[in-house]
Amino acid sequence: MARLLVDANIRGNVLELLRDAGHDVLSIYEAARGLTDEEVLELAVRESRILVTLDKTDFGALIFQGQSPHPPAVILFRMRGITLTDTPEFITRSISTRDNWEGCFWVIDGRSVRSRPFPG
């Protein structure tokens, strides 16, 4: 199971389901609200956790344009076509279907899964 750092924009049932699925979840919402995106990224690197977020642009820009250190992986969920009631199960199922996320920035939506290797 994965070591996850879940951004503050993901909470509630999603956290519960991820933990129930056996993932080691550290939630920004529960433990460290108010961190900047740079601080969230630094925490993911320091804790060696996969960053899970709904934040569309900031983390990609920090990693690919700003040359910030990167965590093992970033998984960005874009919830196009996914209803609010289906969101917790969709995120949990998506993360649980793969064993190796490392080395890439992932974008997952209701239609596709895309990845881009980290620089360097």
mmCIF file of N, CA and C in Angstrom:
data_model
loop_
_atom_site.group_PDB
_atom_site.id
_atom_site.type_symbol
_atom_site.label_atom_id
_atom_site.label_comp_id
_atom_site.label_asym_id
_atom_site.label_seq_id
_atom_site.Cartn_x
_atom_site.Cartn_y
_atom_site.Cartn_z
ATOM 1 N N MET A 1 0.823 -1.182 0.000
ATOM 2 C CA MET A 1 0.000 0.000 0.000
ATOM 3 C C MET A 1 0.872 1.253 0.000
ATOM 4 N N ALA A 2 0.305 2.350 -0.415
ATOM 5 C CA ALA A 2 1.073 3.575 -0.647
ATOM 6 C C ALA A 2 1.136 4.475 0.589
ATOM 7 N N ARG A 3 2.264 5.210 0.681
ATOM 8 C CA ARG A 3 2.418 6.287 1.672
ATOM 9 C C ARG A 3 1.981 7.572 0.979
ATOM 10 N N LEU A 4 0.878 8.149 1.450
ATOM 11 C CA LEU A 4 0.269 9.286 0.770
ATOM 12 C C LEU A 4 0.295 10.540 1.635
ATOM 13 N N LEU A 5 0.537 11.674 0.995
ATOM 14 C CA LEU A 5 0.303 12.979 1.594
ATOM 15 C C LEU A 5 -0.868 13.564 0.821
ATOM 16 N N VAL A 6 -2.007 13.695 1.488
ATOM 17 C CA VAL A 6 -3.230 14.129 0.824
ATOM 18 C C VAL A 6 -3.424 15.621 1.086
ATOM 19 N N ASP A 7 -3.511 16.387 0.014
ATOM 20 C CA ASP A 7 -3.629 17.837 0.090
ATOM 21 C C ASP A 7 -4.913 18.246 0.823
ATOM 22 N N ALA A 8 -4.933 19.488 1.309
ATOM 23 C CA ALA A 8 -6.051 19.989 2.116
ATOM 24 C C ALA A 8 -7.372 20.034 1.358
ATOM 25 N N ASN A 9 -7.325 20.011 0.031
ATOM 26 C CA ASN A 9 -8.570 20.073 -0.733
ATOM 27 C C ASN A 9 -9.251 18.712 -0.861
ATOM 28 N N ILE A 10 -8.693 17.694 -0.244
ATOM 29 C CA ILE A 10 -9.296 16.355 -0.219
ATOM 30 C C ILE A 10 -9.471 15.978 1.248
ATOM 31 N N ARG A 11 -10.697 15.637 1.630
ATOM 32 C CA ARG A 11 -10.939 15.330 3.042
ATOM 33 C C ARG A 11 -12.122 14.393 3.197
ATOM 34 N N GLY A 12 -12.552 14.201 4.409
ATOM 35 C CA GLY A 12 -13.764 13.446 4.715
ATOM 36 C C GLY A 12 -13.716 11.995 4.291
ATOM 37 N N ASN A 13 -14.737 11.591 3.524
ATOM 38 C CA ASN A 13 -14.882 10.188 3.120
ATOM 39 C C ASN A 13 -13.684 9.672 2.337
ATOM 40 N N VAL A 14 -13.037 10.535 1.580
ATOM 41 C CA VAL A 14 -11.879 10.094 0.793
ATOM 42 C C VAL A 14 -10.786 9.596 1.731
ATOM 43 N N LEU A 15 -10.491 10.356 2.776
ATOM 44 C CA LEU A 15 -9.453 9.954 3.732
ATOM 45 C C LEU A 15 -9.816 8.634 4.398
ATOM 46 N N GLU A 16 -11.075 8.518 4.808
ATOM 47 C CA GLU A 16 -11.555 7.289 5.436
ATOM 48 C C GLU A 16 -11.372 6.079 4.527
ATOM 49 N N LEU A 17 -11.805 6.217 3.281
ATOM 50 C CA LEU A 17 -11.718 5.099 2.341
ATOM 51 C C LEU A 17 -10.276 4.730 2.024
ATOM 52 N N LEU A 18 -9.412 5.725 1.873
ATOM 53 C CA LEU A 18 -7.998 5.429 1.611
ATOM 54 C C LEU A 18 -7.381 4.667 2.777
ATOM 55 N N ARG A 19 -7.681 5.094 3.986
ATOM 56 C CA ARG A 19 -7.160 4.394 5.171
ATOM 57 C C ARG A 19 -7.744 2.990 5.273
ATOM 58 N N ASP A 20 -9.032 2.856 5.025
ATOM 59 C CA ASP A 20 -9.668 1.535 5.061
ATOM 60 C C ASP A 20 -9.064 0.594 4.025
ATOM 61 N N ALA A 21 -8.581 1.157 2.911
ATOM 62 C CA ALA A 21 -7.950 0.345 1.861
ATOM 63 C C ALA A 21 -6.510 -0.022 2.220
ATOM 64 N N GLY A 22 -6.018 0.464 3.368
ATOM 65 C CA GLY A 22 -4.687 0.084 3.830
ATOM 66 C C GLY A 22 -3.587 1.082 3.533
ATOM 67 N N HIS A 23 -3.924 2.225 2.963
ATOM 68 C CA HIS A 23 -2.905 3.229 2.649
ATOM 69 C C HIS A 23 -2.503 3.998 3.907
ATOM 70 N N ASP A 24 -1.242 4.383 3.971
ATOM 71 C CA ASP A 24 -0.704 5.209 5.053
ATOM 72 C C ASP A 24 -0.946 6.664 4.645
ATOM 73 N N VAL A 25 -1.935 7.306 5.267
ATOM 74 C CA VAL A 25 -2.392 8.626 4.837
ATOM 75 C C VAL A 25 -2.015 9.692 5.860
ATOM 76 N N LEU A 26 -1.304 10.710 5.393
ATOM 77 C CA LEU A 26 -1.073 11.924 6.163
ATOM 78 C C LEU A 26 -1.865 13.022 5.464
ATOM 79 N N SER A 27 -2.807 13.629 6.180
ATOM 80 C CA SER A 27 -3.705 14.626 5.600
ATOM 81 C C SER A 27 -3.266 16.033 5.979
ATOM 82 N N ILE A 28 -3.062 16.877 4.979
ATOM 83 C CA ILE A 28 -2.758 18.287 5.233
ATOM 84 C C ILE A 28 -3.935 18.937 5.954
ATOM 85 N N TYR A 29 -5.148 18.613 5.570
ATOM 86 C CA TYR A 29 -6.335 19.190 6.201
ATOM 87 C C TYR A 29 -6.372 18.872 7.696
ATOM 88 N N GLU A 30 -6.037 17.647 8.069
ATOM 89 C CA GLU A 30 -6.093 17.239 9.471
ATOM 90 C C GLU A 30 -4.873 17.686 10.274
ATOM 91 N N ALA A 31 -3.705 17.691 9.648
ATOM 92 C CA ALA A 31 -2.467 17.855 10.423
ATOM 93 C C ALA A 31 -1.720 19.163 10.204
ATOM 94 N N ALA A 32 -1.927 19.815 9.080
ATOM 95 C CA ALA A 32 -1.054 20.961 8.778
ATOM 96 C C ALA A 32 -1.742 22.002 7.901
ATOM 97 N N ARG A 33 -2.972 22.340 8.222
ATOM 98 C CA ARG A 33 -3.687 23.350 7.434
ATOM 99 C C ARG A 33 -2.908 24.652 7.392
ATOM 100 N N GLY A 34 -2.985 25.332 6.267
ATOM 101 C CA GLY A 34 -2.340 26.630 6.142
ATOM 102 C C GLY A 34 -0.971 26.595 5.495
ATOM 103 N N LEU A 35 -0.463 25.407 5.169
ATOM 104 C CA LEU A 35 0.833 25.328 4.496
ATOM 105 C C LEU A 35 0.718 25.874 3.077
ATOM 106 N N THR A 36 1.775 26.502 2.609
ATOM 107 C CA THR A 36 1.829 26.918 1.208
ATOM 108 C C THR A 36 2.053 25.686 0.344
ATOM 109 N N ASP A 37 1.846 25.827 -0.953
ATOM 110 C CA ASP A 37 2.106 24.702 -1.856
ATOM 111 C C ASP A 37 3.567 24.278 -1.785
ATOM 112 N N GLU A 38 4.476 25.230 -1.668
ATOM 113 C CA GLU A 38 5.900 24.905 -1.554
ATOM 114 C C GLU A 38 6.166 24.074 -0.304
ATOM 115 N N GLU A 39 5.514 24.440 0.812
ATOM 116 C CA GLU A 39 5.693 23.696 2.061
ATOM 117 C C GLU A 39 5.081 22.304 1.976
ATOM 118 N N VAL A 40 3.951 22.183 1.298
ATOM 119 C CA VAL A 40 3.332 20.865 1.101
ATOM 120 C C VAL A 40 4.273 19.978 0.289
ATOM 121 N N LEU A 41 4.834 20.523 -0.768
ATOM 122 C CA LEU A 41 5.769 19.774 -1.606
ATOM 123 C C LEU A 41 7.001 19.357 -0.802
ATOM 124 N N GLU A 42 7.546 20.266 -0.009
ATOM 125 C CA GLU A 42 8.701 19.949 0.837
ATOM 126 C C GLU A 42 8.373 18.840 1.831
ATOM 127 N N LEU A 43 7.180 18.875 2.414
ATOM 128 C CA LEU A 43 6.762 17.835 3.350
ATOM 129 C C LEU A 43 6.663 16.486 2.647
ATOM 130 N N ALA A 44 6.101 16.458 1.453
ATOM 131 C CA ALA A 44 6.006 15.206 0.692
ATOM 132 C C ALA A 44 7.393 14.645 0.398
ATOM 133 N N VAL A 45 8.339 15.518 0.061
ATOM 134 C CA VAL A 45 9.718 15.080 -0.206
ATOM 135 C C VAL A 45 10.346 14.547 1.077
ATOM 136 N N ARG A 46 10.243 15.321 2.150
ATOM 137 C CA ARG A 46 10.866 14.950 3.428
ATOM 138 C C ARG A 46 10.309 13.637 3.975
ATOM 139 N N GLU A 47 8.996 13.444 3.840
ATOM 140 C CA GLU A 47 8.336 12.246 4.366
ATOM 141 C C GLU A 47 8.317 11.095 3.360
ATOM 142 N N SER A 48 8.827 11.341 2.159
ATOM 143 C CA SER A 48 8.824 10.351 1.079
ATOM 144 C C SER A 48 7.413 9.795 0.845
ATOM 145 N N ARG A 49 6.492 10.728 0.598
ATOM 146 C CA ARG A 49 5.093 10.369 0.373
ATOM 147 C C ARG A 49 4.640 10.835 -1.002
ATOM 148 N N ILE A 50 3.743 10.089 -1.585
ATOM 149 C CA ILE A 50 3.104 10.468 -2.841
ATOM 150 C C ILE A 50 2.100 11.574 -2.527
ATOM 151 N N LEU A 51 2.182 12.668 -3.252
ATOM 152 C CA LEU A 51 1.260 13.784 -3.048
ATOM 153 C C LEU A 51 -0.001 13.567 -3.884
ATOM 154 N N VAL A 52 -1.153 13.617 -3.227
ATOM 155 C CA VAL A 52 -2.450 13.457 -3.884
ATOM 156 C C VAL A 52 -3.192 14.786 -3.755
ATOM 157 N N THR A 53 -3.657 15.336 -4.876
ATOM 158 C CA THR A 53 -4.242 16.673 -4.853
ATOM 159 C C THR A 53 -5.332 16.851 -5.899
ATOM 160 N N LEU A 54 -6.117 17.903 -5.703
ATOM 161 C CA LEU A 54 -7.065 18.375 -6.716
ATOM 162 C C LEU A 54 -6.604 19.712 -7.277
ATOM 163 N N ASP A 55 -5.455 20.205 -6.818
ATOM 164 C CA ASP A 55 -4.903 21.517 -7.172
ATOM 165 C C ASP A 55 -4.339 21.455 -8.587
ATOM 166 N N LYS A 56 -5.008 22.080 -9.542
ATOM 167 C CA LYS A 56 -4.724 21.901 -10.966
ATOM 168 C C LYS A 56 -3.339 22.324 -11.436
ATOM 169 N N THR A 57 -2.830 23.432 -10.973
ATOM 170 C CA THR A 57 -1.631 23.955 -11.632
ATOM 171 C C THR A 57 -0.403 24.111 -10.759
ATOM 172 N N ASP A 58 -0.554 24.429 -9.511
ATOM 173 C CA ASP A 58 0.584 24.866 -8.710
ATOM 174 C C ASP A 58 1.704 23.841 -8.575
ATOM 175 N N PHE A 59 1.386 22.607 -8.274
ATOM 176 C CA PHE A 59 2.445 21.623 -8.043
ATOM 177 C C PHE A 59 3.201 21.292 -9.325
ATOM 178 N N GLY A 60 2.500 21.201 -10.421
ATOM 179 C CA GLY A 60 3.175 20.967 -11.697
ATOM 180 C C GLY A 60 4.122 22.092 -12.041
ATOM 181 N N ALA A 61 3.677 23.324 -11.843
ATOM 182 C CA ALA A 61 4.534 24.480 -12.131
ATOM 183 C C ALA A 61 5.756 24.493 -11.228
ATOM 184 N N LEU A 62 5.570 24.189 -9.958
ATOM 185 C CA LEU A 62 6.710 24.174 -9.035
ATOM 186 C C LEU A 62 7.747 23.134 -9.442
ATOM 187 N N ILE A 63 7.294 21.974 -9.852
ATOM 188 C CA ILE A 63 8.216 20.886 -10.198
ATOM 189 C C ILE A 63 8.829 21.079 -11.577
ATOM 190 N N PHE A 64 8.009 21.398 -12.574
ATOM 191 C CA PHE A 64 8.505 21.427 -13.946
ATOM 192 C C PHE A 64 9.085 22.771 -14.370
ATOM 193 N N GLN A 65 8.602 23.863 -13.811
ATOM 194 C CA GLN A 65 9.125 25.176 -14.185
ATOM 195 C C GLN A 65 10.082 25.727 -13.144
ATOM 196 N N GLY A 66 9.804 25.459 -11.884
ATOM 197 C CA GLY A 66 10.634 26.005 -10.818
ATOM 198 C C GLY A 66 11.770 25.098 -10.401
ATOM 199 N N GLN A 67 11.800 23.892 -10.937
ATOM 200 C CA GLN A 67 12.845 22.921 -10.606
ATOM 201 C C GLN A 67 12.905 22.614 -9.107
ATOM 202 N N SER A 68 11.756 22.596 -8.443
ATOM 203 C CA SER A 68 11.689 22.208 -7.034
ATOM 204 C C SER A 68 11.968 20.718 -6.920
ATOM 205 N N PRO A 69 12.487 20.295 -5.769
ATOM 206 C CA PRO A 69 12.623 18.850 -5.553
ATOM 207 C C PRO A 69 11.236 18.210 -5.655
ATOM 208 N N HIS A 70 11.212 16.968 -6.054
ATOM 209 C CA HIS A 70 9.908 16.324 -6.206
ATOM 210 C C HIS A 70 9.778 15.132 -5.275
ATOM 211 N N PRO A 71 8.538 14.853 -4.847
ATOM 212 C CA PRO A 71 8.276 13.677 -4.026
ATOM 213 C C PRO A 71 8.319 12.429 -4.899
ATOM 214 N N PRO A 72 8.075 11.263 -4.319
ATOM 215 C CA PRO A 72 8.076 10.048 -5.138
ATOM 216 C C PRO A 72 7.144 10.144 -6.347
ATOM 217 N N ALA A 73 5.991 10.800 -6.167
ATOM 218 C CA ALA A 73 5.032 10.988 -7.261
ATOM 219 C C ALA A 73 4.037 12.063 -6.855
ATOM 220 N N VAL A 74 3.368 12.619 -7.846
ATOM 221 C CA VAL A 74 2.228 13.506 -7.614
ATOM 222 C C VAL A 74 1.070 12.928 -8.414
ATOM 223 N N ILE A 75 -0.081 12.797 -7.761
ATOM 224 C CA ILE A 75 -1.287 12.341 -8.444
ATOM 225 C C ILE A 75 -2.307 13.474 -8.367
ATOM 226 N N LEU A 76 -2.604 14.057 -9.517
ATOM 227 C CA LEU A 76 -3.586 15.130 -9.625
ATOM 228 C C LEU A 76 -4.888 14.541 -10.149
ATOM 229 N N PHE A 77 -5.945 14.711 -9.378
ATOM 230 C CA PHE A 77 -7.264 14.271 -9.823
ATOM 231 C C PHE A 77 -8.024 15.461 -10.376
ATOM 232 N N ARG A 78 -8.535 15.307 -11.580
ATOM 233 C CA ARG A 78 -9.427 16.294 -12.202
ATOM 234 C C ARG A 78 -10.772 15.596 -12.298
ATOM 235 N N MET A 79 -11.750 16.131 -11.633
ATOM 236 C CA MET A 79 -12.990 15.404 -11.423
ATOM 237 C C MET A 79 -14.042 15.621 -12.510
ATOM 238 N N ARG A 80 -13.596 15.955 -13.708
ATOM 239 C CA ARG A 80 -14.522 16.071 -14.843
ATOM 240 C C ARG A 80 -15.280 14.768 -15.036
ATOM 241 N N GLY A 81 -16.578 14.869 -15.093
ATOM 242 C CA GLY A 81 -17.381 13.682 -15.364
ATOM 243 C C GLY A 81 -17.587 12.774 -14.165
ATOM 244 N N ILE A 82 -17.091 13.152 -13.006
ATOM 245 C CA ILE A 82 -17.256 12.344 -11.797
ATOM 246 C C ILE A 82 -18.178 13.118 -10.855
ATOM 247 N N THR A 83 -19.255 12.486 -10.405
ATOM 248 C CA THR A 83 -20.173 13.174 -9.496
ATOM 249 C C THR A 83 -19.550 13.295 -8.113
ATOM 250 N N LEU A 84 -20.037 14.244 -7.347
ATOM 251 C CA LEU A 84 -19.534 14.462 -5.998
ATOM 252 C C LEU A 84 -19.690 13.211 -5.140
ATOM 253 N N THR A 85 -20.797 12.500 -5.311
ATOM 254 C CA THR A 85 -21.005 11.292 -4.508
ATOM 255 C C THR A 85 -20.076 10.158 -4.925
ATOM 256 N N ASP A 86 -19.616 10.148 -6.162
ATOM 257 C CA ASP A 86 -18.711 9.098 -6.636
ATOM 258 C C ASP A 86 -17.238 9.417 -6.391
ATOM 259 N N THR A 87 -16.928 10.650 -6.010
ATOM 260 C CA THR A 87 -15.540 11.086 -5.865
ATOM 261 C C THR A 87 -14.727 10.238 -4.890
ATOM 262 N N PRO A 88 -15.199 9.975 -3.654
ATOM 263 C CA PRO A 88 -14.361 9.191 -2.732
ATOM 264 C C PRO A 88 -13.979 7.821 -3.280
ATOM 265 N N GLU A 89 -14.943 7.116 -3.836
ATOM 266 C CA GLU A 89 -14.663 5.785 -4.377
ATOM 267 C C GLU A 89 -13.754 5.860 -5.601
ATOM 268 N N PHE A 90 -13.957 6.875 -6.438
ATOM 269 C CA PHE A 90 -13.131 7.027 -7.638
ATOM 270 C C PHE A 90 -11.667 7.251 -7.264
ATOM 271 N N ILE A 91 -11.411 8.146 -6.330
ATOM 272 C CA ILE A 91 -10.032 8.424 -5.915
ATOM 273 C C ILE A 91 -9.407 7.192 -5.279
ATOM 274 N N THR A 92 -10.122 6.550 -4.366
ATOM 275 C CA THR A 92 -9.586 5.367 -3.680
ATOM 276 C C THR A 92 -9.318 4.235 -4.657
ATOM 277 N N ARG A 93 -10.258 3.963 -5.533
ATOM 278 C CA ARG A 93 -10.093 2.884 -6.515
ATOM 279 C C ARG A 93 -8.918 3.179 -7.445
ATOM 280 N N SER A 94 -8.807 4.425 -7.890
ATOM 281 C CA SER A 94 -7.719 4.802 -8.801
ATOM 282 C C SER A 94 -6.356 4.590 -8.158
ATOM 283 N N ILE A 95 -6.197 5.016 -6.921
ATOM 284 C CA ILE A 95 -4.906 4.873 -6.236
ATOM 285 C C ILE A 95 -4.606 3.410 -5.952
ATOM 286 N N SER A 96 -5.624 2.647 -5.597
ATOM 287 C CA SER A 96 -5.421 1.252 -5.205
ATOM 288 C C SER A 96 -5.159 0.317 -6.377
ATOM 289 N N THR A 97 -5.419 0.742 -7.605
ATOM 290 C CA THR A 97 -5.255 -0.154 -8.751
ATOM 291 C C THR A 97 -3.818 -0.257 -9.233
ATOM 292 N N ARG A 98 -2.953 0.578 -8.719
ATOM 293 C CA ARG A 98 -1.576 0.609 -9.210
ATOM 294 C C ARG A 98 -0.605 0.453 -8.051
ATOM 295 N N ASP A 99 0.445 -0.332 -8.252
ATOM 296 C CA ASP A 99 1.451 -0.527 -7.205
ATOM 297 C C ASP A 99 2.592 0.469 -7.282
ATOM 298 N N ASN A 100 2.945 0.893 -8.486
ATOM 299 C CA ASN A 100 4.111 1.763 -8.632
ATOM 300 C C ASN A 100 3.734 3.079 -9.299
ATOM 301 N N TRP A 101 3.655 4.127 -8.500
ATOM 302 C CA TRP A 101 3.348 5.464 -8.999
ATOM 303 C C TRP A 101 4.604 6.293 -9.176
ATOM 304 N N GLU A 102 5.720 5.830 -8.685
ATOM 305 C CA GLU A 102 6.908 6.665 -8.508
ATOM 306 C C GLU A 102 7.522 7.192 -9.802
ATOM 307 N N GLY A 103 8.080 8.413 -9.669
ATOM 308 C CA GLY A 103 8.844 9.015 -10.749
ATOM 309 C C GLY A 103 8.075 9.871 -11.728
ATOM 310 N N CYS A 104 6.769 10.050 -11.494
ATOM 311 C CA CYS A 104 5.954 10.785 -12.465
ATOM 312 C C CYS A 104 4.948 11.710 -11.794
ATOM 313 N N PHE A 105 4.498 12.665 -12.596
ATOM 314 C CA PHE A 105 3.358 13.514 -12.264
ATOM 315 C C PHE A 105 2.183 12.914 -13.021
ATOM 316 N N TRP A 106 1.177 12.458 -12.302
ATOM 317 C CA TRP A 106 0.032 11.773 -12.890
ATOM 318 C C TRP A 106 -1.183 12.685 -12.907
ATOM 319 N N VAL A 107 -1.965 12.607 -13.961
ATOM 320 C CA VAL A 107 -3.244 13.310 -14.044
ATOM 321 C C VAL A 107 -4.301 12.254 -14.351
ATOM 322 N N ILE A 108 -5.285 12.175 -13.456
ATOM 323 C CA ILE A 108 -6.334 11.166 -13.593
ATOM 324 C C ILE A 108 -7.682 11.875 -13.622
ATOM 325 N N ASP A 109 -8.480 11.547 -14.624
ATOM 326 C CA ASP A 109 -9.854 12.039 -14.649
ATOM 327 C C ASP A 109 -10.769 10.875 -15.013
ATOM 328 N N GLY A 110 -12.019 11.159 -15.220
ATOM 329 C CA GLY A 110 -12.982 10.099 -15.503
ATOM 330 C C GLY A 110 -12.784 9.401 -16.828
ATOM 331 N N ARG A 111 -11.913 9.952 -17.684
ATOM 332 C CA ARG A 111 -11.717 9.375 -19.015
ATOM 333 C C ARG A 111 -10.324 8.833 -19.273
ATOM 334 N N SER A 112 -9.329 9.328 -18.542
ATOM 335 C CA SER A 112 -7.963 8.918 -18.884
ATOM 336 C C SER A 112 -7.021 9.018 -17.691
ATOM 337 N N VAL A 113 -5.874 8.370 -17.863
ATOM 338 C CA VAL A 113 -4.764 8.456 -16.915
ATOM 339 C C VAL A 113 -3.544 8.835 -17.735
ATOM 340 N N ARG A 114 -2.931 9.970 -17.388
ATOM 341 C CA ARG A 114 -1.741 10.432 -18.105
ATOM 342 C C ARG A 114 -0.601 10.593 -17.116
ATOM 343 N N SER A 115 0.616 10.421 -17.594
ATOM 344 C CA SER A 115 1.767 10.628 -16.715
ATOM 345 C C SER A 115 2.870 11.359 -17.464
ATOM 346 N N ARG A 116 3.654 12.090 -16.700
ATOM 347 C CA ARG A 116 4.816 12.792 -17.237
ATOM 348 C C ARG A 116 5.962 12.561 -16.266
ATOM 349 N N PRO A 117 7.076 12.014 -16.738
ATOM 350 C CA PRO A 117 8.214 11.775 -15.843
ATOM 351 C C PRO A 117 8.732 13.088 -15.260
ATOM 352 N N PHE A 118 9.191 13.014 -14.031
ATOM 353 C CA PHE A 118 9.794 14.184 -13.401
ATOM 354 C C PHE A 118 11.079 14.561 -14.118
ATOM 355 N N PRO A 119 11.455 15.852 -14.089
ATOM 356 C CA PRO A 119 12.715 16.273 -14.718
ATOM 357 C C PRO A 119 13.916 15.715 -13.965
ATOM 358 N N GLY A 120 15.001 15.586 -14.704
ATOM 359 C CA GLY A 120 16.274 15.181 -14.098
ATOM 360 C C GLY A 120 16.327 13.758 -13.803
#
